[in-house]
Short mmCIF file of C-alpha atoms and ligand atoms in Angstrom, two decimals:
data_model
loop_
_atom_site.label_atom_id
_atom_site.label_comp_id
_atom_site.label_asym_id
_atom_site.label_seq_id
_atom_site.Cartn_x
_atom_site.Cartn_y
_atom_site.Cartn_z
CA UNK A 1 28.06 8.27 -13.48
CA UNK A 2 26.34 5.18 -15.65
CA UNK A 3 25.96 7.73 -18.90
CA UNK A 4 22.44 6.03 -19.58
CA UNK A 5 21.31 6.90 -15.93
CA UNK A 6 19.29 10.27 -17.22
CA UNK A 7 17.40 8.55 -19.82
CA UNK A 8 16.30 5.31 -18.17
CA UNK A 9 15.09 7.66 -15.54
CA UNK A 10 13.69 9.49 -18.35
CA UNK A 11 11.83 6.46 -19.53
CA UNK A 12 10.46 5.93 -16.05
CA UNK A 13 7.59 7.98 -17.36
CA UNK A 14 6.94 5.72 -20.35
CA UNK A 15 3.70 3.89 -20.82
CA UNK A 16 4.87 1.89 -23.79
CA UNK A 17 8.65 0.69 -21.68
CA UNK A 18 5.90 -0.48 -19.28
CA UNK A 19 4.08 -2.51 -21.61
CA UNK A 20 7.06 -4.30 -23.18
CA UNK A 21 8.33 -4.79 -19.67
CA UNK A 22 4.81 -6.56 -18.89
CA UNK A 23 4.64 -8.55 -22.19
CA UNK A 24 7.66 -10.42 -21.82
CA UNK A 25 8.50 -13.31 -19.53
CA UNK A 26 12.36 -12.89 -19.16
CA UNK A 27 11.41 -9.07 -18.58
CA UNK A 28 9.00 -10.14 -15.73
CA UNK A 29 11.26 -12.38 -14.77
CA UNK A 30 13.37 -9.10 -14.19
CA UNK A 31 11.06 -7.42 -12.41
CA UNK A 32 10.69 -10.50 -9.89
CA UNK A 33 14.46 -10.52 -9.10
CA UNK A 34 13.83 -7.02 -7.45
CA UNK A 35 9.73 -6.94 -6.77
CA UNK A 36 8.62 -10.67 -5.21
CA UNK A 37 5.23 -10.00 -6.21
CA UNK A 38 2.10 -7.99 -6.67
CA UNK A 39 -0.69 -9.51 -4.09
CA UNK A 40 0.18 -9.39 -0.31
CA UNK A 41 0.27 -13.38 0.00
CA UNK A 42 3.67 -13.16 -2.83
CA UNK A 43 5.30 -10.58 -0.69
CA UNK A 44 4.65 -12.22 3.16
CA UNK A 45 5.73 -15.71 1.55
CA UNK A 46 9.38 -13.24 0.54
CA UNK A 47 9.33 -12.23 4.10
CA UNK A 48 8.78 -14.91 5.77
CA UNK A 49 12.15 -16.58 4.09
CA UNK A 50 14.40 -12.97 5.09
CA UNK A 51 12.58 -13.26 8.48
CA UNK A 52 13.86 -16.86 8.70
CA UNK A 53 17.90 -16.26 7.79
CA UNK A 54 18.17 -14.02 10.31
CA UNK A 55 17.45 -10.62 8.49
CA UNK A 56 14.73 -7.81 9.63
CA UNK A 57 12.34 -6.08 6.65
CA UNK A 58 11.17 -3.12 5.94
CA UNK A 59 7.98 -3.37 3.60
CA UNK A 60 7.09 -0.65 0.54
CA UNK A 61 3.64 -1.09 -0.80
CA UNK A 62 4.59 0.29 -4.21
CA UNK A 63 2.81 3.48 -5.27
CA UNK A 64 3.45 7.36 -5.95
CA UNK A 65 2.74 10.52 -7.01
CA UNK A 66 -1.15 9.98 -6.07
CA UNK A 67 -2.89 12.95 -7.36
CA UNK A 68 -6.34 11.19 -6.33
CA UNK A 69 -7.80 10.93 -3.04
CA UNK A 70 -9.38 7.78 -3.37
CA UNK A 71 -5.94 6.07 -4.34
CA UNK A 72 -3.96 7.50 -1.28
CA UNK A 73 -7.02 5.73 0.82
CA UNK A 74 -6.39 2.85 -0.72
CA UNK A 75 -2.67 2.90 -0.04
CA UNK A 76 -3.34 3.73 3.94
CA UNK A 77 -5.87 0.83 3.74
CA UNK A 78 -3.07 -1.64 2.17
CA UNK A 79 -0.49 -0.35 4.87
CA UNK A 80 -3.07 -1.53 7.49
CA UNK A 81 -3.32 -4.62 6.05
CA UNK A 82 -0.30 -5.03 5.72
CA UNK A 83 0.66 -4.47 9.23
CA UNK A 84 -1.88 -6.93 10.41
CA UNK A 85 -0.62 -9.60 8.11
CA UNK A 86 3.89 -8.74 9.21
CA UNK A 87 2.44 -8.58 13.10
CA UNK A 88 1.98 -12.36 12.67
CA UNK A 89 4.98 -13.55 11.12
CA UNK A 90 7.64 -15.59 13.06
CA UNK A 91 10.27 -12.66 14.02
CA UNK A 92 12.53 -15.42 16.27
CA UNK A 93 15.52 -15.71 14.08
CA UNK A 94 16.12 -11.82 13.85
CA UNK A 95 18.70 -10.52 16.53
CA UNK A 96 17.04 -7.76 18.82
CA UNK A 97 17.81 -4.64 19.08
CA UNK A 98 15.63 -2.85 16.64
CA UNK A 99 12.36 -4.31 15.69
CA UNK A 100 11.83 -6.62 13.32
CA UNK A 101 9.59 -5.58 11.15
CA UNK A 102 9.23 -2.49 9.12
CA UNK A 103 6.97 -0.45 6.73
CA UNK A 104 8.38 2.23 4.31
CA UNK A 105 5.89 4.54 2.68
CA UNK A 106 6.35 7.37 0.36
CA UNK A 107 4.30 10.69 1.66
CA UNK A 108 3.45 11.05 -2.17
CA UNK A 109 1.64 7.94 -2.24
CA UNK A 110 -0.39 8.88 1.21
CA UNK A 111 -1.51 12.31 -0.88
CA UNK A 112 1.44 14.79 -0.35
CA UNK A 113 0.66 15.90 -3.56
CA UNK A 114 -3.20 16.70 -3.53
CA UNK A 115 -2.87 20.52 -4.05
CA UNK A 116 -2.62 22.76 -0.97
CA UNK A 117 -3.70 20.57 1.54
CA UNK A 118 -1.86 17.73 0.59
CA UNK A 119 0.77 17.69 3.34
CA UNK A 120 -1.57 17.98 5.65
CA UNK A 121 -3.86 15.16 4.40
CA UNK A 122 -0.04 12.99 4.13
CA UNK A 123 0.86 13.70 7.30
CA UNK A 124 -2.24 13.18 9.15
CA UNK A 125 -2.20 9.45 7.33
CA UNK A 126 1.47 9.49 8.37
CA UNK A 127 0.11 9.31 11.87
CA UNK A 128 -2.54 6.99 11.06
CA UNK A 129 -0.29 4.28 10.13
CA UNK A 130 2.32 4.83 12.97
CA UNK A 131 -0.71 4.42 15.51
CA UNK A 132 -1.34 1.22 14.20
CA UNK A 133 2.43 0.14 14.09
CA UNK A 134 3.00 1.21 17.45
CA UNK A 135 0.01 -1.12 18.24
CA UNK A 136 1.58 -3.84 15.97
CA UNK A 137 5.08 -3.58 17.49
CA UNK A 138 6.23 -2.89 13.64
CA UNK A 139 8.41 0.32 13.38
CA UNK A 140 7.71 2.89 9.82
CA UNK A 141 10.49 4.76 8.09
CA UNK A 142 8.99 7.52 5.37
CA UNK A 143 11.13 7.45 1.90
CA UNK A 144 12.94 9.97 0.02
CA UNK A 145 11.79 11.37 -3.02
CA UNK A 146 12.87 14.10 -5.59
CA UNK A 147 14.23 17.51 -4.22
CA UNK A 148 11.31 19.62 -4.59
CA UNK A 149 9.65 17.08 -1.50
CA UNK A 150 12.24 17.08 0.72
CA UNK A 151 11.27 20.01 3.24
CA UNK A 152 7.76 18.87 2.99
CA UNK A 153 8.54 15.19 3.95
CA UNK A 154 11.09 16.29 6.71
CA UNK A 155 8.46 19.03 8.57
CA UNK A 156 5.90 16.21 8.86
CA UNK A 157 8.31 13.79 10.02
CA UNK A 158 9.35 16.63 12.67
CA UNK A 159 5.85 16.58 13.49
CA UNK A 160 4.81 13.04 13.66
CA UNK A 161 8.27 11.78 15.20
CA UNK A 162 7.54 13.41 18.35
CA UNK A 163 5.17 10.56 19.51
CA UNK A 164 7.15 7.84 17.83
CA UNK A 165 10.42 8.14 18.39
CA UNK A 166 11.30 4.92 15.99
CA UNK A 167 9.98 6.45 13.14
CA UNK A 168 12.61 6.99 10.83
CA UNK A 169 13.89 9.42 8.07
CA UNK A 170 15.89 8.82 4.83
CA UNK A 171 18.67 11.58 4.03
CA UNK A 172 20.01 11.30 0.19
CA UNK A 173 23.68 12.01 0.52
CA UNK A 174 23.57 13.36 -2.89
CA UNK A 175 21.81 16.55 -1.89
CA UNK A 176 23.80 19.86 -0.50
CA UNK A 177 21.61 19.85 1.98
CA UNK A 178 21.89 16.60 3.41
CA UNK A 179 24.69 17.34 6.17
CA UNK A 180 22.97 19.93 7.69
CA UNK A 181 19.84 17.59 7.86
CA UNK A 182 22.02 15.17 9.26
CA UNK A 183 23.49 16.90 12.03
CA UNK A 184 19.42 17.97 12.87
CA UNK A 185 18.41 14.54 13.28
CA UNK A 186 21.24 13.59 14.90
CA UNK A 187 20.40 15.92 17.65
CA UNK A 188 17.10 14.79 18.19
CA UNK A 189 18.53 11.11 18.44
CA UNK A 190 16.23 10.09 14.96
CA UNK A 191 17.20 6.85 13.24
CA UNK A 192 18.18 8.13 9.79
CA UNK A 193 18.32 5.85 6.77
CA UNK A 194 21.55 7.43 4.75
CA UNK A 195 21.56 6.25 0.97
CA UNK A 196 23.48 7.94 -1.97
CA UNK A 197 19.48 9.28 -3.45
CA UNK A 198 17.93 7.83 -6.50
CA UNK A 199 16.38 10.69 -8.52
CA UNK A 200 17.48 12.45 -11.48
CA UNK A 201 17.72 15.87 -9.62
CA UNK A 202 19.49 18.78 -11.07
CA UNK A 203 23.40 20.42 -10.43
CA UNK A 204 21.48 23.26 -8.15
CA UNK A 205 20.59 20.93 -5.92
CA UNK A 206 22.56 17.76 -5.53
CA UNK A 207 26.66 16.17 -6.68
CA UNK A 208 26.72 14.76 -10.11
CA UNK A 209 30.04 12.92 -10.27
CA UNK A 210 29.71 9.42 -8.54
CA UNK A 211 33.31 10.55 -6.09
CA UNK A 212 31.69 13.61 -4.78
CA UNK A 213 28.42 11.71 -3.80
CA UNK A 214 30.62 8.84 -1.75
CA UNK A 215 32.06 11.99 -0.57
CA UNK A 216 28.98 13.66 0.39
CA UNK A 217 27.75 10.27 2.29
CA UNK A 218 30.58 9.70 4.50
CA UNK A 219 30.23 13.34 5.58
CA UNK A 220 27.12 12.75 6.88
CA UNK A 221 27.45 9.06 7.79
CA UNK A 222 30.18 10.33 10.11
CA UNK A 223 27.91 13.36 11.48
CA UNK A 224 24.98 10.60 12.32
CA UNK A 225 27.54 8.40 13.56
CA UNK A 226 29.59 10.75 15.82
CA UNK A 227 26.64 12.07 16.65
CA UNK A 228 23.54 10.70 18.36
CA UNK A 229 21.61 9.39 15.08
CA UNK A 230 20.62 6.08 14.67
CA UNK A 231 22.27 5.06 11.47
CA UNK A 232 20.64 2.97 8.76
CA UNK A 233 23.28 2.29 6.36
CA UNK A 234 21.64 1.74 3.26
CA UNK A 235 23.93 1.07 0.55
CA UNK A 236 25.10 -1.90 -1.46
CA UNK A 237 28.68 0.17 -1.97
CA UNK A 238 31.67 -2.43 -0.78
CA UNK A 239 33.67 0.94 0.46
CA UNK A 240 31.22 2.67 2.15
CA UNK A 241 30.16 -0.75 3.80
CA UNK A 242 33.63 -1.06 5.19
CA UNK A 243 33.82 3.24 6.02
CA UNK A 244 30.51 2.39 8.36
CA UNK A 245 32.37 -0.75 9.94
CA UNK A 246 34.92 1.22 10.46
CA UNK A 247 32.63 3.96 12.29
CA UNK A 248 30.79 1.77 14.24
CA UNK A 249 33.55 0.16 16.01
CA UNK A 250 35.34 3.65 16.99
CA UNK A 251 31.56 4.75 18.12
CA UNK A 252 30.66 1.47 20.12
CA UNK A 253 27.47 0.88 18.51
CA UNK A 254 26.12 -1.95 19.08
CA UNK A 255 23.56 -4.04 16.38
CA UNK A 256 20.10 -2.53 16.38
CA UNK A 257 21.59 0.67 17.21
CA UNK A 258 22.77 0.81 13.98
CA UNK A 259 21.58 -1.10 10.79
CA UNK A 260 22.98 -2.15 7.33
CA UNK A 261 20.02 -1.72 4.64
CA UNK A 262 19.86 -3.31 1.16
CA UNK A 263 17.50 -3.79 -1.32
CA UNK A 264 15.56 -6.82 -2.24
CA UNK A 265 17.53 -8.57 -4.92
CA UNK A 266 20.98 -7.17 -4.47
CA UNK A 267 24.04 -8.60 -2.66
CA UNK A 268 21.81 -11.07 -1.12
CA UNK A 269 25.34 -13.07 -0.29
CA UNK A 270 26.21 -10.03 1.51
CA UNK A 271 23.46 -9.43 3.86
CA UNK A 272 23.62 -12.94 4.73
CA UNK A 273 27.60 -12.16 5.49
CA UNK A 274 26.59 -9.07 7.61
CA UNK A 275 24.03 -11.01 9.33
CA UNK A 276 25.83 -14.21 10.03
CA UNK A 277 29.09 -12.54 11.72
CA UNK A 278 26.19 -11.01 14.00
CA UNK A 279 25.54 -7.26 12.11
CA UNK A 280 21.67 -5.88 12.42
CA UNK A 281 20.70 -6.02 8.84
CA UNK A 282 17.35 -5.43 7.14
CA UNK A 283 15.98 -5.76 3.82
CA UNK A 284 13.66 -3.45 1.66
CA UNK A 285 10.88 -5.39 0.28
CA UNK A 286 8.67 -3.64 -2.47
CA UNK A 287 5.52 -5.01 -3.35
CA UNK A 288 2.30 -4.16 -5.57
CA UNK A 289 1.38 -3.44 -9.07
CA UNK A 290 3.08 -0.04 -9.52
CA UNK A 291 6.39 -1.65 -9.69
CA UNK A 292 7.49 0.66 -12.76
CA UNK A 293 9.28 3.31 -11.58
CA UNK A 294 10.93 1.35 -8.50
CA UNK A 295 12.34 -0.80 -11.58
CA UNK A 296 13.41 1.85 -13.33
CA UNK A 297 15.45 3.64 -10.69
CA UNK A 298 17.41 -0.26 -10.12
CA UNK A 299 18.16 -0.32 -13.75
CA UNK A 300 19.61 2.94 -14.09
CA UNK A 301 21.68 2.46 -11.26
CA UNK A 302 24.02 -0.20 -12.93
CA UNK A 303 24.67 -0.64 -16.42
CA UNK A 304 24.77 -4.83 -16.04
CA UNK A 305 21.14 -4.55 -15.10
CA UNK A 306 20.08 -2.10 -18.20
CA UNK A 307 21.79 -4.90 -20.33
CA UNK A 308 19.75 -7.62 -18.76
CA UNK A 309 16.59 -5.30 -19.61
CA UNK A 310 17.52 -4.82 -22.95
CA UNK A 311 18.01 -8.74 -23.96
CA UNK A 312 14.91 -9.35 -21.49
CA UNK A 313 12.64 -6.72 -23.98
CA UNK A 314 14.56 -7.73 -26.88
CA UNK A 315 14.13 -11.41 -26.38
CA UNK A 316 10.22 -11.07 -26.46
P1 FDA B 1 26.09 2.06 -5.94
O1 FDA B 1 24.94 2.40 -6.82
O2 FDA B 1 27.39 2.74 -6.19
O3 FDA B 1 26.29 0.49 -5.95
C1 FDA B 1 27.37 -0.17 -5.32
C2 FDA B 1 27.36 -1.64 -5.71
O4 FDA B 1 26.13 -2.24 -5.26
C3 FDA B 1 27.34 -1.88 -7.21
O5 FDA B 1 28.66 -1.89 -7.73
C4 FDA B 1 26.65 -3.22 -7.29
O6 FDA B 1 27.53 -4.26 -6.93
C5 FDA B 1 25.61 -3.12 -6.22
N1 FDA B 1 24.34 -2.54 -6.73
C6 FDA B 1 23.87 -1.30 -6.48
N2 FDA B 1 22.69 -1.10 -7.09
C7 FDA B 1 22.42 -2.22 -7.75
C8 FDA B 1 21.34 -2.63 -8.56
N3 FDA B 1 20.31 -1.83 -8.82
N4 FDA B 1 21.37 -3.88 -9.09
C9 FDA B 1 22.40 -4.71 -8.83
N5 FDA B 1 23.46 -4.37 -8.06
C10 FDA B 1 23.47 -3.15 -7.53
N6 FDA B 1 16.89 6.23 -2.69
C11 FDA B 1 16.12 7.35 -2.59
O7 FDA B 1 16.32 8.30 -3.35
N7 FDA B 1 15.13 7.40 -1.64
C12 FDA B 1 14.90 6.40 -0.77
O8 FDA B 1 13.99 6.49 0.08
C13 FDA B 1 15.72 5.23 -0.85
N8 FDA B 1 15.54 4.18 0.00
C14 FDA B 1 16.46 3.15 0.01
C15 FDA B 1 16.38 2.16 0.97
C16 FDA B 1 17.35 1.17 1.03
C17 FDA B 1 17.26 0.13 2.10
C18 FDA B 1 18.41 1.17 0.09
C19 FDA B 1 19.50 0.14 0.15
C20 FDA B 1 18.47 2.12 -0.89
C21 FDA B 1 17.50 3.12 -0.96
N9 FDA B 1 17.54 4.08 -1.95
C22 FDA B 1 16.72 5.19 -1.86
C23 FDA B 1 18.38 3.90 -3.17
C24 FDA B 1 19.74 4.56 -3.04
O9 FDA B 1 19.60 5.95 -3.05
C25 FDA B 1 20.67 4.14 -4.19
O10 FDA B 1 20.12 4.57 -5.39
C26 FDA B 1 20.93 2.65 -4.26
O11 FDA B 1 21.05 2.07 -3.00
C27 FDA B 1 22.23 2.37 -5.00
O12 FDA B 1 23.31 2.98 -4.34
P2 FDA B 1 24.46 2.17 -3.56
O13 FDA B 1 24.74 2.94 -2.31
O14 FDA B 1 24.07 0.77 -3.36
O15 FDA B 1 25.76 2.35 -4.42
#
């Protein structure tokens, strides 16, 4: 593991990291490589080029950790928006199978964390926005975030998923409990976005030691895979990448059925690689002012980036 990692997640939390980050242009220039922009009109104008070379989206309005009603509102308000604006785009270059277009939200940004009712107030905005997508033709997958919101964010997917059977779950291989959550949603046929998990989280509940992780996600990539999941692969990893190729030709599945997922910013040349030889692949798209801990989670996952941050504040 990148010894660094638990302090740049550390300094997630930091107002004044944030403020050198903003008052530098090579740092914002940072940002940009993995954010295209605050304002709506920055991040269709990003989509519209992925849209174009043949790659689907899935769109995060940045935000989380709401602890104010008014602010989750806001965020189901955005997503609405948002939705409008994606339904409009020209989808003609993507292959079919799957749709399109995407929106990923975090269930702490819709108010999973106002007190007790919280989850309920999350989940009924869950619904919200996949009545509107469904309208739209735009499919929603709900992020994973730290351990302690994992059961919470996988009972009201269990109870929104129901009446939208696209709407999709993300399983952090790093956790223990992932393979058993795996071989759940495979039974139910749910399209499951597997990544290796992005939070500091503790040795009670999740691998430490980068091996045992990879481990840990083709154990469950091959229980979604033999099984009757949907598989989002969501990694940039060059071994897993080939482990899933592997997997889907001894499974059959064809593209849309399956789909490689990578972030804004990274191994661009790849997803156009994947795409071009004929692969489903879709990018995540983050958007919005709170860009700071998104950032802060792509740093800490590779050291070249943390140097580029450092010369980047340094060079202010
Ligand atoms: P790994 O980190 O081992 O990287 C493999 C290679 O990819 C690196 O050697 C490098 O070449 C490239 N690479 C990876 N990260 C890079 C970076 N930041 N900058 C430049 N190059 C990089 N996590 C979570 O906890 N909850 C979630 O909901 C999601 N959602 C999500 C959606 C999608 C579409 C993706 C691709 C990822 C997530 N993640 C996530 C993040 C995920 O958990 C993980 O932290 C990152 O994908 C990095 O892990 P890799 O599998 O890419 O491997």
């Amino acid at each position: 593991m990148n010894p660094l990692r638990p302090a740049i997640l550390a300094a997630a939390g930091s107002e004044r990291v944030k403020r050198l980050l903003t008052s530098s242009p090579a740092a914002a220039a940072l940002v940009r490589r993995f954010v295209p922009g605050e304002s709506r009109a920055e991040l269709v104008a990003a989509v519209r080029e992925l849209l174009a070379s043949g790659r689907a989206v899935s769109v995060d309005f940045l935000g989380e950790n709401t602890t104010d009603r008014s602010r989750a509102d806001a965020a189901v308000a955005e997503y609405l928006a948002l939705i409008n604006d994606l339904a409009a785009l020209d989808t003609s270059a993507v292959p079919r199978g799957a749709a399109p277009l995407e929106v990923s939200v975090k269930l702490s940004a819709l108010g999973q964390a106002l007190g007790s009712d919280g989850p309920a107030i999350a989940t009924e905005n869950l619904r919200v926005l996949c009545t509107k997508a469904a309208e739209a033709g735009v499919w929603v997958t709900v992020d994973a975030e730290d351990h302690t919101t994992t059961a919470r964010t996988l009972a009201a997917i269990r109870e929104v998923r129901p009446d939208f059977w696209w709407l999709g779950t993300v399983v952090q291989a790093y956790l223990y409990r992932s393979e058993d959550d795996c071989r759940e949603l495979a039974e139910v046929g749910a399209r499951v976005r597997l990544c290796k998990g992005a939070y500091r989280e503790p040795d009670t509940v999740a691998y430490q030691p980068r091996a045992e992780v990879d481990r840990a996600y083709l154990r469950c990539l091959r229980v979604l895979m033999r099984g009757d999941a949907r598989p989002l692969v969501a990694s940039h990893d060059p071994g897993l990448l080939a482990a899933a190729a592997d997997l889907v030709t001894q499974t059959a599945r064809r593209p849309g059925e399956m789909e490689y997922q990578m972030l804004y910013g990274i191994r661009a040349d790849e997803q156009l690689r994947l795409a071009g030889r004929g692969d489903f692949v879709r990018v995540y798209v983050p958007y919005g002012g709170q860009w700071y801990g998104y950032l802060m989670r792509r740093l800490a996952e590779r050291p070249a980036n943390l140097a580029f941050f450092l010369r980047a504040v340094a060079g202010r």
